[in-house]
Amino acid sequence: MDDKADAGITPRDWFAELTARIPNFVGYQSKDQRRTADKMVRDTMVLKLDDLREILSDVIEKANDAETSVVDDISKILRTMNELRDKIEFLGYGDATFFTDEQLNPDFLSRVYQLETQIYDSLDELETAFESPKDLGRRDTLKDIRKRLEVISQDFAARKETLKSSR
């Protein structure tokens, strides 16, 4: 994703991109709906990760003994996905003013929506990598999957820190 290139053409409407991906998503403008909206965003991410984990689990079940190293690599990826899934599902914010401030700055909200959209984009890219189960046995594909999971993890950590700052 090249934000500089996007900025040169037209600004992306991050909120619109999220509402296209998450049915009934109303955003974070209303203080009363923020916790529900946040849960909705994270639940959608978790569901996507669950679907991808299921694909990997099926690959492991179908692998034969000759593919032991690939199974080990996929098992490590599954553990990473489990950890990421748990971070997303069971996120604790502590005393985040994000949920208590009456009004949030539109630029701040745009940044949150951008981070969430980036995470969904990365999840979509992962899904594409999973479309061919044969490719999941290739080292370069597995390396690419690990990189994408790291990007998702970093973006989610950035989202968490952004929500904690609320500014």
JSON list of C-alpha atoms in Angstrom, two decimals:
[
{"chain": "A", "resi": 1, "resn": "MET", "atom": "CA", "xyz": [0.00, 0.00, 0.00]},
{"chain": "A", "resi": 2, "resn": "ASP", "atom": "CA", "xyz": [1.54, 3.30, -1.05]},
{"chain": "A", "resi": 3, "resn": "ASP", "atom": "CA", "xyz": [-0.05, 6.11, 0.92]},
{"chain": "A", "resi": 4, "resn": "LYS", "atom": "CA", "xyz": [2.08, 8.75, -0.81]},
{"chain": "A", "resi": 5, "resn": "ALA", "atom": "CA", "xyz": [0.80, 7.63, -4.19]},
{"chain": "A", "resi": 6, "resn": "ASP", "atom": "CA", "xyz": [-2.74, 7.63, -2.85]},
{"chain": "A", "resi": 7, "resn": "ALA", "atom": "CA", "xyz": [-2.28, 11.14, -1.48]},
{"chain": "A", "resi": 8, "resn": "GLY", "atom": "CA", "xyz": [-1.15, 12.39, -4.88]},
{"chain": "A", "resi": 9, "resn": "ILE", "atom": "CA", "xyz": [-4.34, 11.22, -6.56]},
{"chain": "A", "resi": 10, "resn": "THR", "atom": "CA", "xyz": [-7.24, 11.44, -4.15]},
{"chain": "A", "resi": 11, "resn": "PRO", "atom": "CA", "xyz": [-7.34, 10.88, -0.43]},
{"chain": "A", "resi": 12, "resn": "ARG", "atom": "CA", "xyz": [-8.67, 7.48, 0.54]},
{"chain": "A", "resi": 13, "resn": "ASP", "atom": "CA", "xyz": [-11.86, 7.38, 2.50]},
{"chain": "A", "resi": 14, "resn": "TRP", "atom": "CA", "xyz": [-10.74, 4.94, 5.17]},
{"chain": "A", "resi": 15, "resn": "PHE", "atom": "CA", "xyz": [-14.13, 4.95, 6.89]},
{"chain": "A", "resi": 16, "resn": "ALA", "atom": "CA", "xyz": [-15.92, 4.03, 3.65]},
{"chain": "A", "resi": 17, "resn": "GLU", "atom": "CA", "xyz": [-13.47, 1.19, 3.08]},
{"chain": "A", "resi": 18, "resn": "LEU", "atom": "CA", "xyz": [-14.20, -0.20, 6.54]},
{"chain": "A", "resi": 19, "resn": "THR", "atom": "CA", "xyz": [-17.96, 0.08, 6.18]},
{"chain": "A", "resi": 20, "resn": "ALA", "atom": "CA", "xyz": [-17.68, -1.85, 2.90]},
{"chain": "A", "resi": 21, "resn": "ARG", "atom": "CA", "xyz": [-15.92, -4.67, 4.76]},
{"chain": "A", "resi": 22, "resn": "ILE", "atom": "CA", "xyz": [-17.87, -4.71, 8.01]},
{"chain": "A", "resi": 23, "resn": "PRO", "atom": "CA", "xyz": [-21.66, -4.81, 7.75]},
{"chain": "A", "resi": 24, "resn": "ASN", "atom": "CA", "xyz": [-23.40, -2.38, 10.12]},
{"chain": "A", "resi": 25, "resn": "PHE", "atom": "CA", "xyz": [-20.14, -0.66, 11.13]},
{"chain": "A", "resi": 26, "resn": "VAL", "atom": "CA", "xyz": [-21.02, 2.86, 12.33]},
{"chain": "A", "resi": 27, "resn": "GLY", "atom": "CA", "xyz": [-17.58, 4.09, 13.24]},
{"chain": "A", "resi": 28, "resn": "TYR", "atom": "CA", "xyz": [-16.23, 5.75, 16.35]},
{"chain": "A", "resi": 29, "resn": "GLN", "atom": "CA", "xyz": [-17.84, 9.19, 16.18]},
{"chain": "A", "resi": 30, "resn": "SER", "atom": "CA", "xyz": [-20.35, 8.44, 18.91]},
{"chain": "A", "resi": 31, "resn": "LYS", "atom": "CA", "xyz": [-18.90, 7.80, 22.36]},
{"chain": "A", "resi": 32, "resn": "ASP", "atom": "CA", "xyz": [-21.82, 5.48, 23.16]},
{"chain": "A", "resi": 33, "resn": "GLN", "atom": "CA", "xyz": [-21.05, 3.20, 20.20]},
{"chain": "A", "resi": 34, "resn": "ARG", "atom": "CA", "xyz": [-17.24, 3.08, 20.35]},
{"chain": "A", "resi": 35, "resn": "ARG", "atom": "CA", "xyz": [-16.87, -0.10, 22.38]},
{"chain": "A", "resi": 36, "resn": "THR", "atom": "CA", "xyz": [-19.38, -1.91, 20.18]},
{"chain": "A", "resi": 37, "resn": "ALA", "atom": "CA", "xyz": [-17.71, -0.64, 17.00]},
{"chain": "A", "resi": 38, "resn": "ASP", "atom": "CA", "xyz": [-14.26, -1.62, 18.29]},
{"chain": "A", "resi": 39, "resn": "LYS", "atom": "CA", "xyz": [-15.49, -5.12, 19.14]},
{"chain": "A", "resi": 40, "resn": "MET", "atom": "CA", "xyz": [-17.09, -5.42, 15.72]},
{"chain": "A", "resi": 41, "resn": "VAL", "atom": "CA", "xyz": [-13.81, -4.49, 13.98]},
{"chain": "A", "resi": 42, "resn": "ARG", "atom": "CA", "xyz": [-11.79, -6.93, 16.08]},
{"chain": "A", "resi": 43, "resn": "ASP", "atom": "CA", "xyz": [-14.35, -9.75, 15.76]},
{"chain": "A", "resi": 44, "resn": "THR", "atom": "CA", "xyz": [-14.24, -9.42, 11.97]},
{"chain": "A", "resi": 45, "resn": "MET", "atom": "CA", "xyz": [-10.43, -9.64, 12.05]},
{"chain": "A", "resi": 46, "resn": "VAL", "atom": "CA", "xyz": [-10.60, -12.69, 14.31]},
{"chain": "A", "resi": 47, "resn": "LEU", "atom": "CA", "xyz": [-13.10, -14.45, 12.02]},
{"chain": "A", "resi": 48, "resn": "LYS", "atom": "CA", "xyz": [-10.82, -13.92, 9.04]},
{"chain": "A", "resi": 49, "resn": "LEU", "atom": "CA", "xyz": [-7.83, -15.27, 10.97]},
{"chain": "A", "resi": 50, "resn": "ASP", "atom": "CA", "xyz": [-9.91, -18.27, 12.07]},
{"chain": "A", "resi": 51, "resn": "ASP", "atom": "CA", "xyz": [-10.78, -19.06, 8.45]},
{"chain": "A", "resi": 52, "resn": "LEU", "atom": "CA", "xyz": [-7.12, -18.87, 7.44]},
{"chain": "A", "resi": 53, "resn": "ARG", "atom": "CA", "xyz": [-6.01, -21.01, 10.38]},
{"chain": "A", "resi": 54, "resn": "GLU", "atom": "CA", "xyz": [-8.52, -23.65, 9.34]},
{"chain": "A", "resi": 55, "resn": "ILE", "atom": "CA", "xyz": [-7.00, -23.77, 5.86]},
{"chain": "A", "resi": 56, "resn": "LEU", "atom": "CA", "xyz": [-3.53, -24.29, 7.33]},
{"chain": "A", "resi": 57, "resn": "SER", "atom": "CA", "xyz": [-4.80, -26.97, 9.68]},
{"chain": "A", "resi": 58, "resn": "ASP", "atom": "CA", "xyz": [-6.26, -28.84, 6.70]},
{"chain": "A", "resi": 59, "resn": "VAL", "atom": "CA", "xyz": [-2.92, -28.62, 4.87]},
{"chain": "A", "resi": 60, "resn": "ILE", "atom": "CA", "xyz": [-1.16, -30.12, 7.87]},
{"chain": "A", "resi": 61, "resn": "GLU", "atom": "CA", "xyz": [-3.68, -32.97, 8.08]},
{"chain": "A", "resi": 62, "resn": "LYS", "atom": "CA", "xyz": [-3.21, -33.82, 4.40]},
{"chain": "A", "resi": 63, "resn": "ALA", "atom": "CA", "xyz": [0.59, -33.60, 4.43]},
{"chain": "A", "resi": 64, "resn": "ASN", "atom": "CA", "xyz": [2.52, -36.83, 4.33]},
{"chain": "A", "resi": 65, "resn": "ASP", "atom": "CA", "xyz": [5.58, -37.80, 6.36]},
{"chain": "A", "resi": 66, "resn": "ALA", "atom": "CA", "xyz": [7.97, -36.65, 3.62]},
{"chain": "A", "resi": 67, "resn": "GLU", "atom": "CA", "xyz": [6.82, -33.08, 4.18]},
{"chain": "A", "resi": 68, "resn": "THR", "atom": "CA", "xyz": [7.83, -32.93, 7.85]},
{"chain": "A", "resi": 69, "resn": "SER", "atom": "CA", "xyz": [9.81, -29.68, 7.53]},
{"chain": "A", "resi": 70, "resn": "VAL", "atom": "CA", "xyz": [6.90, -27.98, 5.78]},
{"chain": "A", "resi": 71, "resn": "VAL", "atom": "CA", "xyz": [4.53, -29.20, 8.48]},
{"chain": "A", "resi": 72, "resn": "ASP", "atom": "CA", "xyz": [6.89, -27.78, 11.11]},
{"chain": "A", "resi": 73, "resn": "ASP", "atom": "CA", "xyz": [6.96, -24.42, 9.32]},
{"chain": "A", "resi": 74, "resn": "ILE", "atom": "CA", "xyz": [3.18, -24.37, 8.99]},
{"chain": "A", "resi": 75, "resn": "SER", "atom": "CA", "xyz": [2.82, -25.32, 12.66]},
{"chain": "A", "resi": 76, "resn": "LYS", "atom": "CA", "xyz": [4.99, -22.33, 13.61]},
{"chain": "A", "resi": 77, "resn": "ILE", "atom": "CA", "xyz": [2.85, -20.08, 11.42]},
{"chain": "A", "resi": 78, "resn": "LEU", "atom": "CA", "xyz": [-0.27, -21.45, 13.10]},
{"chain": "A", "resi": 79, "resn": "ARG", "atom": "CA", "xyz": [1.17, -20.63, 16.53]},
{"chain": "A", "resi": 80, "resn": "THR", "atom": "CA", "xyz": [1.94, -17.09, 15.34]},
{"chain": "A", "resi": 81, "resn": "MET", "atom": "CA", "xyz": [-1.60, -16.77, 14.02]},
{"chain": "A", "resi": 82, "resn": "ASN", "atom": "CA", "xyz": [-3.01, -18.04, 17.32]},
{"chain": "A", "resi": 83, "resn": "GLU", "atom": "CA", "xyz": [-0.99, -15.46, 19.25]},
{"chain": "A", "resi": 84, "resn": "LEU", "atom": "CA", "xyz": [-2.09, -12.68, 16.90]},
{"chain": "A", "resi": 85, "resn": "ARG", "atom": "CA", "xyz": [-5.70, -13.81, 17.08]},
{"chain": "A", "resi": 86, "resn": "ASP", "atom": "CA", "xyz": [-5.60, -13.75, 20.88]},
{"chain": "A", "resi": 87, "resn": "LYS", "atom": "CA", "xyz": [-4.04, -10.28, 20.91]},
{"chain": "A", "resi": 88, "resn": "ILE", "atom": "CA", "xyz": [-6.83, -9.02, 18.69]},
{"chain": "A", "resi": 89, "resn": "GLU", "atom": "CA", "xyz": [-9.68, -10.77, 20.47]},
{"chain": "A", "resi": 90, "resn": "PHE", "atom": "CA", "xyz": [-8.62, -10.15, 24.05]},
{"chain": "A", "resi": 91, "resn": "LEU", "atom": "CA", "xyz": [-7.10, -6.69, 23.73]},
{"chain": "A", "resi": 92, "resn": "GLY", "atom": "CA", "xyz": [-7.00, -4.70, 26.93]},
{"chain": "A", "resi": 93, "resn": "TYR", "atom": "CA", "xyz": [-6.91, -0.93, 26.68]},
{"chain": "A", "resi": 94, "resn": "GLY", "atom": "CA", "xyz": [-6.68, -0.03, 30.32]},
{"chain": "A", "resi": 95, "resn": "ASP", "atom": "CA", "xyz": [-7.72, 3.55, 30.83]},
{"chain": "A", "resi": 96, "resn": "ALA", "atom": "CA", "xyz": [-7.94, 4.55, 27.15]},
{"chain": "A", "resi": 97, "resn": "THR", "atom": "CA", "xyz": [-9.55, 7.95, 26.71]},
{"chain": "A", "resi": 98, "resn": "PHE", "atom": "CA", "xyz": [-10.62, 6.74, 23.27]},
{"chain": "A", "resi": 99, "resn": "PHE", "atom": "CA", "xyz": [-13.71, 5.25, 24.88]},
{"chain": "A", "resi": 100, "resn": "THR", "atom": "CA", "xyz": [-14.46, 8.13, 27.25]},
{"chain": "A", "resi": 101, "resn": "ASP", "atom": "CA", "xyz": [-13.77, 11.31, 25.25]},
{"chain": "A", "resi": 102, "resn": "GLU", "atom": "CA", "xyz": [-16.98, 12.92, 24.03]},
{"chain": "A", "resi": 103, "resn": "GLN", "atom": "CA", "xyz": [-15.53, 13.97, 20.68]},
{"chain": "A", "resi": 104, "resn": "LEU", "atom": "CA", "xyz": [-12.55, 12.70, 18.73]},
{"chain": "A", "resi": 105, "resn": "ASN", "atom": "CA", "xyz": [-10.50, 14.70, 16.27]},
{"chain": "A", "resi": 106, "resn": "PRO", "atom": "CA", "xyz": [-11.37, 13.80, 12.65]},
{"chain": "A", "resi": 107, "resn": "ASP", "atom": "CA", "xyz": [-7.67, 13.43, 11.76]},
{"chain": "A", "resi": 108, "resn": "PHE", "atom": "CA", "xyz": [-7.24, 11.03, 14.67]},
{"chain": "A", "resi": 109, "resn": "LEU", "atom": "CA", "xyz": [-10.27, 8.99, 13.53]},
{"chain": "A", "resi": 110, "resn": "SER", "atom": "CA", "xyz": [-8.92, 8.90, 10.00]},
{"chain": "A", "resi": 111, "resn": "ARG", "atom": "CA", "xyz": [-5.63, 7.48, 11.32]},
{"chain": "A", "resi": 112, "resn": "VAL", "atom": "CA", "xyz": [-7.49, 4.76, 13.25]},
{"chain": "A", "resi": 113, "resn": "TYR", "atom": "CA", "xyz": [-9.58, 3.87, 10.19]},
{"chain": "A", "resi": 114, "resn": "GLN", "atom": "CA", "xyz": [-6.41, 3.84, 8.07]},
{"chain": "A", "resi": 115, "resn": "LEU", "atom": "CA", "xyz": [-4.66, 1.40, 10.41]},
{"chain": "A", "resi": 116, "resn": "GLU", "atom": "CA", "xyz": [-7.71, -0.86, 10.50]},
{"chain": "A", "resi": 117, "resn": "THR", "atom": "CA", "xyz": [-8.00, -0.79, 6.71]},
{"chain": "A", "resi": 118, "resn": "GLN", "atom": "CA", "xyz": [-4.30, -1.65, 6.40]},
{"chain": "A", "resi": 119, "resn": "ILE", "atom": "CA", "xyz": [-4.85, -4.66, 8.65]},
{"chain": "A", "resi": 120, "resn": "TYR", "atom": "CA", "xyz": [-7.79, -5.79, 6.53]},
{"chain": "A", "resi": 121, "resn": "ASP", "atom": "CA", "xyz": [-5.74, -5.28, 3.35]},
{"chain": "A", "resi": 122, "resn": "SER", "atom": "CA", "xyz": [-3.00, -7.48, 4.80]},
{"chain": "A", "resi": 123, "resn": "LEU", "atom": "CA", "xyz": [-5.55, -10.11, 5.82]},
{"chain": "A", "resi": 124, "resn": "ASP", "atom": "CA", "xyz": [-6.92, -10.05, 2.27]},
{"chain": "A", "resi": 125, "resn": "GLU", "atom": "CA", "xyz": [-3.39, -10.51, 0.92]},
{"chain": "A", "resi": 126, "resn": "LEU", "atom": "CA", "xyz": [-2.93, -13.46, 3.28]},
{"chain": "A", "resi": 127, "resn": "GLU", "atom": "CA", "xyz": [-6.18, -14.95, 2.06]},
{"chain": "A", "resi": 128, "resn": "THR", "atom": "CA", "xyz": [-4.91, -14.68, -1.51]},
{"chain": "A", "resi": 129, "resn": "ALA", "atom": "CA", "xyz": [-1.71, -16.48, -0.51]},
{"chain": "A", "resi": 130, "resn": "PHE", "atom": "CA", "xyz": [-3.87, -19.27, 0.95]},
{"chain": "A", "resi": 131, "resn": "GLU", "atom": "CA", "xyz": [-5.95, -19.78, -2.20]},
{"chain": "A", "resi": 132, "resn": "SER", "atom": "CA", "xyz": [-3.66, -22.46, -3.59]},
{"chain": "A", "resi": 133, "resn": "PRO", "atom": "CA", "xyz": [-3.05, -25.15, -0.98]},
{"chain": "A", "resi": 134, "resn": "LYS", "atom": "CA", "xyz": [-0.19, -26.54, -3.14]},
{"chain": "A", "resi": 135, "resn": "ASP", "atom": "CA", "xyz": [1.67, -23.25, -2.74]},
{"chain": "A", "resi": 136, "resn": "LEU", "atom": "CA", "xyz": [1.41, -23.52, 1.04]},
{"chain": "A", "resi": 137, "resn": "GLY", "atom": "CA", "xyz": [4.06, -26.23, 0.84]},
{"chain": "A", "resi": 138, "resn": "ARG", "atom": "CA", "xyz": [6.57, -23.89, -0.78]},
{"chain": "A", "resi": 139, "resn": "ARG", "atom": "CA", "xyz": [9.20, -22.19, 1.36]},
{"chain": "A", "resi": 140, "resn": "ASP", "atom": "CA", "xyz": [8.88, -18.83, -0.40]},
{"chain": "A", "resi": 141, "resn": "THR", "atom": "CA", "xyz": [5.11, -18.81, 0.18]},
{"chain": "A", "resi": 142, "resn": "LEU", "atom": "CA", "xyz": [5.57, -19.65, 3.85]},
{"chain": "A", "resi": 143, "resn": "LYS", "atom": "CA", "xyz": [8.20, -16.92, 4.19]},
{"chain": "A", "resi": 144, "resn": "ASP", "atom": "CA", "xyz": [5.80, -14.44, 2.60]},
{"chain": "A", "resi": 145, "resn": "ILE", "atom": "CA", "xyz": [3.04, -15.50, 5.00]},
{"chain": "A", "resi": 146, "resn": "ARG", "atom": "CA", "xyz": [5.33, -14.95, 8.00]},
{"chain": "A", "resi": 147, "resn": "LYS", "atom": "CA", "xyz": [6.19, -11.46, 6.72]},
{"chain": "A", "resi": 148, "resn": "ARG", "atom": "CA", "xyz": [2.53, -10.58, 6.24]},
{"chain": "A", "resi": 149, "resn": "LEU", "atom": "CA", "xyz": [1.69, -11.79, 9.74]},
{"chain": "A", "resi": 150, "resn": "GLU", "atom": "CA", "xyz": [4.47, -9.60, 11.12]},
{"chain": "A", "resi": 151, "resn": "VAL", "atom": "CA", "xyz": [3.06, -6.57, 9.26]},
{"chain": "A", "resi": 152, "resn": "ILE", "atom": "CA", "xyz": [-0.41, -7.29, 10.65]},
{"chain": "A", "resi": 153, "resn": "SER", "atom": "CA", "xyz": [1.01, -7.61, 14.14]},
{"chain": "A", "resi": 154, "resn": "GLN", "atom": "CA", "xyz": [2.89, -4.31, 13.80]},
{"chain": "A", "resi": 155, "resn": "ASP", "atom": "CA", "xyz": [-0.16, -2.52, 12.41]},
{"chain": "A", "resi": 156, "resn": "PHE", "atom": "CA", "xyz": [-2.32, -3.88, 15.20]},
{"chain": "A", "resi": 157, "resn": "ALA", "atom": "CA", "xyz": [0.23, -2.75, 17.81]},
{"chain": "A", "resi": 158, "resn": "ALA", "atom": "CA", "xyz": [0.23, 0.71, 16.17]},
{"chain": "A", "resi": 159, "resn": "ARG", "atom": "CA", "xyz": [-3.58, 0.73, 16.31]},
{"chain": "A", "resi": 160, "resn": "LYS", "atom": "CA", "xyz": [-3.51, -0.18, 19.99]},
{"chain": "A", "resi": 161, "resn": "GLU", "atom": "CA", "xyz": [-1.04, 2.61, 20.77]},
{"chain": "A", "resi": 162, "resn": "THR", "atom": "CA", "xyz": [-3.03, 5.08, 18.69]},
{"chain": "A", "resi": 163, "resn": "LEU", "atom": "CA", "xyz": [-6.25, 4.24, 20.56]},
{"chain": "A", "resi": 164, "resn": "LYS", "atom": "CA", "xyz": [-4.44, 4.60, 23.87]},
{"chain": "A", "resi": 165, "resn": "SER", "atom": "CA", "xyz": [-3.23, 8.08, 22.94]},
{"chain": "A", "resi": 166, "resn": "SER", "atom": "CA", "xyz": [-6.57, 9.28, 21.52]},
{"chain": "A", "resi": 167, "resn": "ARG", "atom": "CA", "xyz": [-4.81, 12.28, 20.03]}
]
